[in-house]
Amino acid sequence: MEQSNPTTDAYAPAQIADRVCRIGLAKVTTPVATMIALALLAGAFISLGALFYTVTVTTGREAAPVPFGLLRLAGGVTFSLGLVLVVVGGAELFTGNNLIAMAWAVGCVRTSQVIKNWVWVYLGNLLGAFGTVVLVLLAGVPALGDGAVGDTMVHIARSKVALDPVSAVARGILCNVLVCLAVWLCMAARSVADKVLAIVFPISAFVACGFEHSVANMFFLPLGIALTASGADPLSWSGALMNLGLVTVGNLIGGTGLVALVYWFVYLRGDGMRPEVRG
């Protein structure tokens, strides 16, 4: 019988659970300055993925009709750039870091460490997204396509602010289930190509289905506000902050409750696993 090669085979799910816990411990013990710098990068990376999606797929769709499903699929593939940059390039993303809840459930990290990581990373992601908004505006990207790109950016922001609270939370839950599953699958990978492939399908699914990602919204919402500030019907900061808050709550529920804690229950519950001991 042909033997498998342990250096090329993907990690098994139980091994992924161990890896997630060890990485979670490393994340919460990262110096704050480093944590913020990596979070800034992640906010910028996700924003670049969102920008790629806006410019290449959604803009001009009326002029060149494409079947709805294919257009959404293409949008998901382009948006995947953001998480590819985060995972392969190295950065700290709030939504992916919800998996730290697994290390917390095991008992190898404290509640205060988890909250500290989430707060600093969230703020870093926000600053990275804001910085990208400023650069996009300075670069004149909204003027591309005779202003069609800017119109699309405003349309996306308005559609997010218009969501009712229940839909915003539910879409946030479903989004981060898929994002955390993408990160989980990356933990099984042994090569860059494996990681990219693991990312594309879950991220394409969440974008195609219209789910809500808090860090992406940190880019879309301020951009929409800036582009409508001098118009007759400006987007409000209150509406944007409401959407962002609701989506963040949904992301937390989806990532921690429906991915991290479920996999903890399946693979690590009661086994006394301590990454710092088991190595």
Coordinates of C-alpha atoms in Angstrom, one line a residue:
M1 CA 0.0 0.0 0.0
E2 CA 1.3 3.5 -0.9
Q3 CA 2.3 5.5 2.2
S4 CA 1.2 9.1 2.6
N5 CA 3.9 11.8 2.8
P6 CA 3.5 13.6 6.1
T7 CA 5.4 16.6 4.8
T8 CA 2.9 17.3 2.0
D9 CA -0.4 16.0 3.3
A10 CA -2.8 18.5 4.8
Y11 CA -3.0 18.6 8.6
A12 CA -5.9 16.6 10.0
P13 CA -8.8 18.5 11.7
A14 CA -7.6 17.5 15.2
Q15 CA -4.1 18.8 14.4
I16 CA -5.7 22.0 13.1
A17 CA -7.3 22.5 16.5
D18 CA -4.0 22.1 18.2
R19 CA -2.4 24.6 15.8
V20 CA -5.2 27.1 16.3
C21 CA -4.7 27.0 20.0
R22 CA -0.9 27.4 19.8
I23 CA -1.3 30.3 17.4
G24 CA -4.0 31.9 19.6
L25 CA -1.5 31.9 22.5
A26 CA 1.1 33.5 20.3
K27 CA -1.3 36.2 19.2
V28 CA -2.4 37.3 22.6
T29 CA 1.2 37.5 23.8
T30 CA 2.3 39.6 20.8
P31 CA 3.6 43.1 21.9
V32 CA 0.9 45.7 21.5
A33 CA 2.9 47.9 19.0
T34 CA 3.5 44.9 16.8
M35 CA -0.1 43.8 17.1
I36 CA -1.4 47.3 16.0
A37 CA 1.1 47.4 13.1
L38 CA -0.1 44.0 11.9
A39 CA -3.7 45.1 12.4
L40 CA -3.2 48.2 10.3
L41 CA -1.9 46.0 7.5
A42 CA -4.9 43.8 7.7
G43 CA -7.3 46.7 7.6
A44 CA -5.5 48.0 4.5
F45 CA -5.4 44.5 2.9
I46 CA -9.1 43.9 3.3
S47 CA -9.8 47.4 1.9
L48 CA -7.7 46.6 -1.1
G49 CA -9.7 43.4 -1.7
A50 CA -12.9 45.5 -1.4
L51 CA -11.6 48.1 -3.8
F52 CA -10.6 45.4 -6.3
Y53 CA -14.1 43.9 -6.1
T54 CA -15.7 47.3 -6.6
V55 CA -13.7 48.5 -9.5
T56 CA -13.4 45.2 -11.5
V57 CA -16.7 43.5 -11.0
T58 CA -19.6 45.6 -9.8
T59 CA -18.9 48.8 -11.7
G60 CA -20.5 48.9 -15.2
R61 CA -22.5 45.8 -14.7
E62 CA -25.6 47.5 -16.3
A63 CA -23.7 48.2 -19.5
A64 CA -22.5 44.6 -19.9
P65 CA -25.2 42.3 -18.4
V66 CA -23.8 39.2 -16.8
P67 CA -25.8 36.4 -15.2
F68 CA -26.4 37.3 -11.5
G69 CA -24.7 34.2 -10.1
L70 CA -21.6 34.5 -12.3
L71 CA -21.2 38.2 -11.4
R72 CA -21.5 37.4 -7.7
L73 CA -19.0 34.6 -8.0
A74 CA -16.5 36.8 -9.8
G75 CA -17.0 39.4 -7.1
G76 CA -16.1 36.9 -4.4
V77 CA -13.0 35.7 -6.2
T78 CA -11.7 39.3 -6.5
F79 CA -12.5 40.1 -2.9
S80 CA -10.5 37.1 -1.8
L81 CA -7.4 39.1 -2.4
G82 CA -7.9 40.7 1.0
L83 CA -7.7 37.5 3.0
V84 CA -4.9 36.1 0.8
L85 CA -2.8 39.1 1.7
V86 CA -3.6 38.8 5.4
V87 CA -2.8 35.1 5.6
V88 CA 0.1 34.8 3.2
G89 CA 1.6 38.3 3.8
G90 CA 1.0 38.1 7.6
A91 CA -1.4 40.5 9.4
E92 CA -3.8 40.6 12.3
L93 CA -7.5 40.5 11.3
F94 CA -10.2 40.9 13.9
T95 CA -12.7 38.5 12.3
G96 CA -10.1 35.8 11.9
N97 CA -8.8 36.4 15.4
N98 CA -12.2 35.3 16.8
L99 CA -10.7 31.8 16.6
I100 CA -8.7 32.7 19.7
A101 CA -11.8 31.8 21.6
M102 CA -10.8 28.2 21.1
A103 CA -7.6 28.8 23.1
W104 CA -9.6 30.6 25.7
A105 CA -12.1 27.7 26.0
V106 CA -9.1 25.3 26.5
G107 CA -7.9 27.6 29.3
C108 CA -4.5 28.5 27.9
V109 CA -5.3 32.2 27.5
R110 CA -7.1 34.5 29.9
T111 CA -10.3 36.4 29.1
S112 CA -8.4 39.7 29.5
Q113 CA -5.9 38.7 26.9
V114 CA -8.5 37.8 24.4
I115 CA -10.4 41.1 24.9
K116 CA -7.1 43.1 24.7
N117 CA -6.2 41.4 21.4
W118 CA -9.6 41.9 19.9
V119 CA -9.8 45.6 21.0
W120 CA -6.3 46.5 19.7
V121 CA -6.7 44.6 16.5
Y122 CA -10.2 46.0 15.8
L123 CA -8.8 49.6 16.3
G124 CA -5.8 48.8 14.1
N125 CA -8.1 47.4 11.4
L126 CA -10.2 50.5 11.5
L127 CA -7.2 52.8 11.2
G128 CA -5.8 50.7 8.3
A129 CA -9.2 50.9 6.5
F130 CA -9.5 54.7 7.1
G131 CA -5.9 55.2 5.8
T132 CA -6.8 53.3 2.6
V133 CA -10.0 55.4 2.2
V134 CA -7.8 58.6 2.3
L135 CA -5.4 57.2 -0.3
V136 CA -8.2 56.0 -2.6
L137 CA -9.7 59.5 -2.5
L138 CA -6.4 61.2 -3.1
A139 CA -5.7 58.9 -6.0
G140 CA -8.9 59.8 -7.6
V141 CA -10.1 56.2 -7.9
P142 CA -13.8 57.1 -7.6
A143 CA -13.5 59.1 -10.8
L144 CA -12.6 56.1 -12.9
G145 CA -15.1 55.0 -15.6
D146 CA -16.4 58.6 -15.8
G147 CA -17.4 58.5 -12.2
A148 CA -19.0 55.0 -12.4
V149 CA -16.7 53.6 -9.8
G150 CA -17.7 56.4 -7.3
D151 CA -21.3 55.8 -8.0
T152 CA -20.8 52.1 -7.2
M153 CA -19.0 52.9 -4.0
V154 CA -21.9 55.1 -2.8
H155 CA -24.4 52.5 -3.8
I156 CA -22.6 49.8 -1.8
A157 CA -22.4 52.1 1.3
R158 CA -26.1 53.1 1.1
S159 CA -27.2 49.4 0.8
K160 CA -25.3 48.6 4.0
V161 CA -26.8 51.5 6.0
A162 CA -30.3 50.5 4.8
L163 CA -30.1 47.1 6.3
D164 CA -32.4 46.4 9.2
P165 CA -30.8 45.4 12.5
V166 CA -31.8 41.7 12.3
S167 CA -30.5 41.3 8.8
A168 CA -27.2 43.1 9.6
V169 CA -26.5 40.8 12.6
A170 CA -27.6 37.6 10.7
R171 CA -25.4 38.5 7.7
G172 CA -22.5 39.2 10.1
I173 CA -22.9 35.8 11.7
L174 CA -23.0 34.0 8.4
C175 CA -20.1 36.0 7.0
N176 CA -17.7 35.2 9.9
V177 CA -18.6 31.6 9.9
L178 CA -17.2 31.4 6.4
V179 CA -14.2 33.7 7.1
C180 CA -13.2 31.7 10.2
L181 CA -13.7 28.5 8.2
A182 CA -11.4 29.9 5.5
V183 CA -8.7 30.6 8.2
W184 CA -9.3 27.1 9.7
L185 CA -8.7 25.5 6.3
C186 CA -5.6 27.5 5.9
M187 CA -4.3 25.9 9.1
A188 CA -4.5 22.6 7.3
A189 CA -2.3 23.9 4.4
R190 CA 1.4 23.3 4.0
S191 CA 2.1 25.6 1.0
V192 CA 1.1 29.1 -0.3
A193 CA -0.9 27.5 -3.1
D194 CA -2.9 25.4 -0.6
K195 CA -3.7 28.5 1.5
V196 CA -4.9 30.5 -1.5
L197 CA -7.1 27.7 -2.6
A198 CA -8.5 27.2 0.9
I199 CA -9.4 30.9 1.0
V200 CA -11.0 31.5 -2.3
F201 CA -14.1 29.3 -2.0
P202 CA -15.4 30.3 1.5
I203 CA -14.7 34.0 0.8
S204 CA -16.3 33.8 -2.6
A205 CA -19.3 32.2 -0.9
F206 CA -19.8 35.0 1.7
V207 CA -19.4 37.8 -0.9
A208 CA -21.7 36.1 -3.4
C209 CA -24.4 35.6 -0.8
G210 CA -24.2 39.3 0.3
F211 CA -23.0 38.7 3.9
E212 CA -21.5 41.5 6.0
H213 CA -17.8 41.8 7.1
S214 CA -17.1 44.4 9.7
V215 CA -13.6 45.2 8.5
A216 CA -14.7 45.5 4.9
N217 CA -17.4 47.9 6.1
M218 CA -14.7 50.0 7.8
F219 CA -13.7 50.8 4.2
F220 CA -17.0 50.9 2.4
L221 CA -18.9 53.1 4.9
P222 CA -16.4 56.0 5.4
L223 CA -15.8 56.0 1.6
G224 CA -19.5 56.4 1.0
I225 CA -19.8 59.2 3.6
A226 CA -16.8 61.1 2.0
L227 CA -18.3 60.8 -1.5
T228 CA -21.7 62.0 -0.5
A229 CA -20.6 64.7 2.0
S230 CA -21.2 67.6 -0.4
G231 CA -24.4 66.1 -2.0
A232 CA -28.1 66.6 -1.3
D233 CA -28.5 63.3 0.4
P234 CA -25.3 62.6 2.5
L235 CA -24.8 59.3 4.3
S236 CA -24.8 59.8 8.1
W237 CA -22.1 58.7 10.5
S238 CA -24.8 57.5 12.9
G239 CA -26.2 55.1 10.3
A240 CA -22.7 53.9 9.4
L241 CA -21.8 53.3 13.1
M242 CA -25.0 51.5 13.7
N243 CA -24.4 49.1 10.8
L244 CA -20.8 48.6 11.9
G245 CA -21.8 47.8 15.4
L246 CA -24.4 45.3 14.4
V247 CA -22.2 43.6 11.9
T248 CA -19.4 43.4 14.4
V249 CA -21.7 41.7 16.9
G250 CA -22.8 39.2 14.2
N251 CA -19.2 38.5 13.3
L252 CA -18.3 37.8 16.9
I253 CA -21.2 35.4 17.3
G254 CA -20.4 33.6 14.0
G255 CA -16.7 33.3 14.5
T256 CA -16.6 32.4 18.2
G257 CA -19.8 30.6 18.8
L258 CA -20.3 28.7 15.5
V259 CA -16.7 27.9 14.6
A260 CA -14.2 28.3 17.4
L261 CA -16.3 26.9 20.2
V262 CA -17.9 24.1 18.1
Y263 CA -14.4 22.8 17.1
W264 CA -13.3 23.1 20.7
F265 CA -16.2 21.0 21.7
V266 CA -15.4 18.4 19.1
Y267 CA -11.6 18.1 19.4
L268 CA -10.4 19.7 22.6
R269 CA -13.1 19.5 25.2
G270 CA -11.8 17.9 28.4
D271 CA -8.4 16.8 27.0
G272 CA -6.4 19.2 29.1
M273 CA -4.5 20.5 26.1
R274 CA -2.0 23.3 26.9
P275 CA -0.1 24.5 23.8
E276 CA 2.7 25.8 25.9
V277 CA 3.2 22.3 27.4
R278 CA 2.4 20.1 24.4
G279 CA 4.5 22.2 21.9

